[in-house]
């Protein structure tokens, strides 16, 4: 230390106080933009180490040496404080000294590595206090400004919708929405190519500035790096003070800070989405239709929406985008998972915390690999609901053409109270190629129930939707006199959300059934003498099943007995989709003349039971089996998205994957069976790639089946079996299930099996057998018991085999969820086969049978060798009280009904009639009988009031006229038939009772 410095230190040490000058502060200047009076400080940005440099200006700034008596010496700097929206003392290490007139200040900001501090925006006075305590202040010396923030960017083209895309061959206007845009110091706007290169500057003369919006006019031809498929650029907004947006930590993304620039733009056609809403606690699958065409590989689809806890919209990729056909794609909106891979659903309170913030409509942006693009916005955008309306039930479920003054529509879902105060009830039905929705008058409504009138509705109170769900003006109203099957809808008025319930049956009181109409699909295999049964899955989707049968006249050479099963989905309006053969779960053996029923287990799914039948040799069977309608909840869920990697043989383009589980043989519901497959998961490979799939393990899985599209860029639904790896996870338990993985290197070409369709059933499980083998009999569920009646028994049922004796003519079994108990027997009045069995109960005859009561109706059949048809004088119809005071009876006394023929429009000169080889149903207070008659084997159709206009209280009540109907129908002998909704479905069968009759594959539905 020099002598002079030592002397100074000693003098200071001996002094009673520190003497020194009084400073003055004249202002401050920013080293970023040289602003002064005030100096601008961006306290949210800055060099992490050096901070934001502002120089304090004035005179007599007097630092003093420190630590002179110690090994390490230094300088004690004047104290610097700011006062304004908050008070702040700059830590001494960041106060520097140039000379007595200038002190550089390394101001701390939000991004400082050490001592970070983000000052609140506003004007601050600057105070400098020398070590002697003397100080000076300059008011308004520093102004803290927030950095600019970019929330969204849109390009407004000369024509067409706004989009985050710019067409370089046309002039466009770019609108940048955000905050912190200073009009007193207009920012500079530039487009920075993400791949590197020179930025494109926006001319200041074309820029309009407000605090929250920047409008810039971009001339054509400005972007040298524009391309046919779009070149990504980031928009940068720079404040003259040095703040920029987007900053390192700011949210980036397409439509937020980024745009694509095309050399020339191609728009997709008009896009429509269905549905246009989703529940916040479950990812929502949507279908997007394009009036033009998609090119084939899966498009990129984004939704711009905020994540919960934020108000800032961010681009969120839709999951599982799949090419269906040239005009259609499907995708999953991650309403629950948001930007995270999971969960896909969480219905617990507060579930899906990282999902999309309820609100909207949010814009969905679609970009085809060809470079064409389109958007769904405004009224066509997507809305995320807290909880959309969900209809749990309606009451009554069936009315007649007189309408009703009180249709009760009950809310379901998690809360059971999701109807908005302004929600409106509607009745929905097909109107040509469109669907019409008509408003029903409201009697009263709460969040949990709406009471409405079902009556005629004028055209002005209806709307229609085309096949792409685009809303149109209605071309008509609603007539309550039209019998049929209707959907009841609760439609929100503030957003597009609605809830549907299928459905309401409208019947004609004491009137003949309507003419048969094509049901919408035909059987794959023409068949006869088989059951047709309806069942539903865990998601409430309904299906029709045709099981077994024969493919020609019974007992004739060339006729084969079948074990195959076909399934058809039933639309909400009762029309059938294409039948599909279930190739993995045929019946355990070939059989015809069997019966089938279904049970829906709450909280589980539907189960189909097959009972008895006749084998290929003609022997009657006692076998009873059960199969599960496969649950959608049991399908694996592939983690999305799949990131391809190099080092494989997958060609460039889009591939689709699905995964199913093969269950162990010990599985109680589906032993050794296959679950439904996961949703399609696409992967877009760059060539010479491989893909690794992962999914949460499935408890009880022994293996997994991996399905993949055969060809690159093929449509979804073309997947075939790729591999069948064994399950690797040995303990599939815990709240976070371990994952299974599979890597596809592209070396194998898939072939063979397809994934099972929705509505497929599981493996058959043996149930307790019948006490007596039987075929060609009737079966029906009444309450919680299964009843079978009549039938052929013995080894000659393909010829003239005998009937089950009347003394053991019926059997019943207790139903316990998805299982049956042991069968017990009882007597019917008359032995018979080729008979039918139906149930008259409050649901099927609401004006005739009291609630909690039910009557089994045994109708028709033949007996003896040679056979004779039972007629009204020989016990064609007998009834038994099967449900008494809501209790299904184990022992029933059957007695003959006393129906007569009534008026015979064909002048068949007899008052007796009978039926065989047909079907029987009770619906809308009427008894229907269809089959070959007792006189000449013509196939005829009769119906009449089940209890002649009076309550059904005893066997004697079942009387009156069963009228031969003039209804048009397809003649069918030994068809499959079932009642569902507002229709009796009648399928297959033979054109007559003759040995050379033709087998049928057509399916009708008869409105009743």
PDB file of N, CA and C in Angstrom, residues 81 83 116 193 272 327 355 362 365 422 428-429 436 446 577 585 735 858 926 966 974 991:
ATOM      1  N   UNK A  81     -30.629   3.998  -3.886  1.00  0.00           N
ATOM      2  CA  UNK A  81     -31.994   3.517  -3.637  1.00  0.00           C
ATOM      3  C   UNK A  81     -32.945   4.121  -4.652  1.00  0.00           C
ATOM      4  N   UNK A  83     -37.214   4.835  -5.288  1.00  0.00           N
ATOM      5  CA  UNK A  83     -38.524   4.934  -4.640  1.00  0.00           C
ATOM      6  C   UNK A  83     -39.560   5.266  -5.696  1.00  0.00           C
ATOM      7  N   UNK A 116     -31.754 -11.627  -8.090  1.00  0.00           N
ATOM      8  CA  UNK A 116     -32.766 -11.241  -9.073  1.00  0.00           C
ATOM      9  C   UNK A 116     -33.885 -10.451  -8.405  1.00  0.00           C
ATOM     10  N   UNK A 193     -36.288 -16.008 -39.449  1.00  0.00           N
ATOM     11  CA  UNK A 193     -36.432 -17.405 -39.904  1.00  0.00           C
ATOM     12  C   UNK A 193     -35.828 -18.367 -38.891  1.00  0.00           C
ATOM     13  N   UNK A 272     -65.729 -28.856 -41.056  1.00  0.00           N
ATOM     14  CA  UNK A 272     -66.708 -28.966 -39.972  1.00  0.00           C
ATOM     15  C   UNK A 272     -66.238 -30.049 -39.017  1.00  0.00           C
ATOM     16  N   UNK A 327     -61.952 -37.133 -47.514  1.00  0.00           N
ATOM     17  CA  UNK A 327     -62.686 -35.998 -46.962  1.00  0.00           C
ATOM     18  C   UNK A 327     -62.780 -36.006 -45.450  1.00  0.00           C
ATOM     19  N   UNK A 355     -55.235 -29.995 -17.965  1.00  0.00           N
ATOM     20  CA  UNK A 355     -56.011 -29.998 -19.193  1.00  0.00           C
ATOM     21  C   UNK A 355     -56.288 -28.601 -19.705  1.00  0.00           C
ATOM     22  N   UNK A 362     -62.579 -22.296 -29.097  1.00  0.00           N
ATOM     23  CA  UNK A 362     -61.166 -22.216 -29.424  1.00  0.00           C
ATOM     24  C   UNK A 362     -60.955 -22.604 -30.891  1.00  0.00           C
ATOM     25  N   UNK A 365     -56.695 -25.555 -35.934  1.00  0.00           N
ATOM     26  CA  UNK A 365     -55.948 -25.277 -37.154  1.00  0.00           C
ATOM     27  C   UNK A 365     -55.501 -26.596 -37.771  1.00  0.00           C
ATOM     28  N   UNK A 422     -80.907 -22.254 -19.171  1.00  0.00           N
ATOM     29  CA  UNK A 422     -81.510 -21.944 -20.470  1.00  0.00           C
ATOM     30  C   UNK A 422     -81.437 -23.114 -21.445  1.00  0.00           C
ATOM     31  N   UNK A 428     -85.294 -35.257 -31.736  1.00  0.00           N
ATOM     32  CA  UNK A 428     -84.376 -35.318 -32.875  1.00  0.00           C
ATOM     33  C   UNK A 428     -84.685 -36.575 -33.682  1.00  0.00           C
ATOM     34  N   UNK A 429     -84.695 -36.427 -35.021  1.00  0.00           N
ATOM     35  CA  UNK A 429     -85.061 -37.555 -35.869  1.00  0.00           C
ATOM     36  C   UNK A 429     -84.529 -37.321 -37.278  1.00  0.00           C
ATOM     37  N   UNK A 436     -83.129 -33.618 -38.084  1.00  0.00           N
ATOM     38  CA  UNK A 436     -83.911 -32.456 -37.648  1.00  0.00           C
ATOM     39  C   UNK A 436     -84.037 -32.467 -36.130  1.00  0.00           C
ATOM     40  N   UNK A 446     -84.958 -27.686 -13.914  1.00  0.00           N
ATOM     41  CA  UNK A 446     -83.921 -27.431 -12.923  1.00  0.00           C
ATOM     42  C   UNK A 446     -82.611 -27.954 -13.509  1.00  0.00           C
ATOM     43  N   UNK A 577     -75.854 -50.448 -38.960  1.00  0.00           N
ATOM     44  CA  UNK A 577     -74.628 -50.368 -39.728  1.00  0.00           C
ATOM     45  C   UNK A 577     -74.318 -51.711 -40.343  1.00  0.00           C
ATOM     46  N   UNK A 585     -64.655 -65.212 -32.069  1.00  0.00           N
ATOM     47  CA  UNK A 585     -65.536 -65.681 -30.990  1.00  0.00           C
ATOM     48  C   UNK A 585     -66.800 -66.319 -31.554  1.00  0.00           C
ATOM     49  N   UNK A 735     -51.132 -47.097  -8.470  1.00  0.00           N
ATOM     50  CA  UNK A 735     -51.822 -45.945  -9.063  1.00  0.00           C
ATOM     51  C   UNK A 735     -51.229 -45.527 -10.399  1.00  0.00           C
ATOM     52  N   UNK A 858     -96.731 -67.604 -24.134  1.00  0.00           N
ATOM     53  CA  UNK A 858     -96.226 -68.648 -25.029  1.00  0.00           C
ATOM     54  C   UNK A 858     -97.144 -68.674 -26.237  1.00  0.00           C
ATOM     55  N   UNK A 926     -99.809 -53.973 -27.371  1.00  0.00           N
ATOM     56  CA  UNK A 926    -100.301 -54.912 -28.375  1.00  0.00           C
ATOM     57  C   UNK A 926     -99.471 -56.191 -28.358  1.00  0.00           C
ATOM     58  N   UNK A 966    -102.806 -55.934 -42.587  1.00  0.00           N
ATOM     59  CA  UNK A 966    -102.510 -55.621 -43.980  1.00  0.00           C
ATOM     60  C   UNK A 966    -101.127 -55.012 -44.129  1.00  0.00           C
ATOM     61  N   UNK A 974     -88.762 -69.150 -39.938  1.00  0.00           N
ATOM     62  CA  UNK A 974     -87.618 -69.342 -39.044  1.00  0.00           C
ATOM     63  C   UNK A 974     -86.626 -68.173 -39.118  1.00  0.00           C
ATOM     64  N   UNK A 991     -87.905 -68.342 -47.393  1.00  0.00           N
ATOM     65  CA  UNK A 991     -89.037 -67.716 -48.076  1.00  0.00           C
ATOM     66  C   UNK A 991     -90.341 -68.470 -47.872  1.00  0.00           C
TER      67      UNK A 991
END
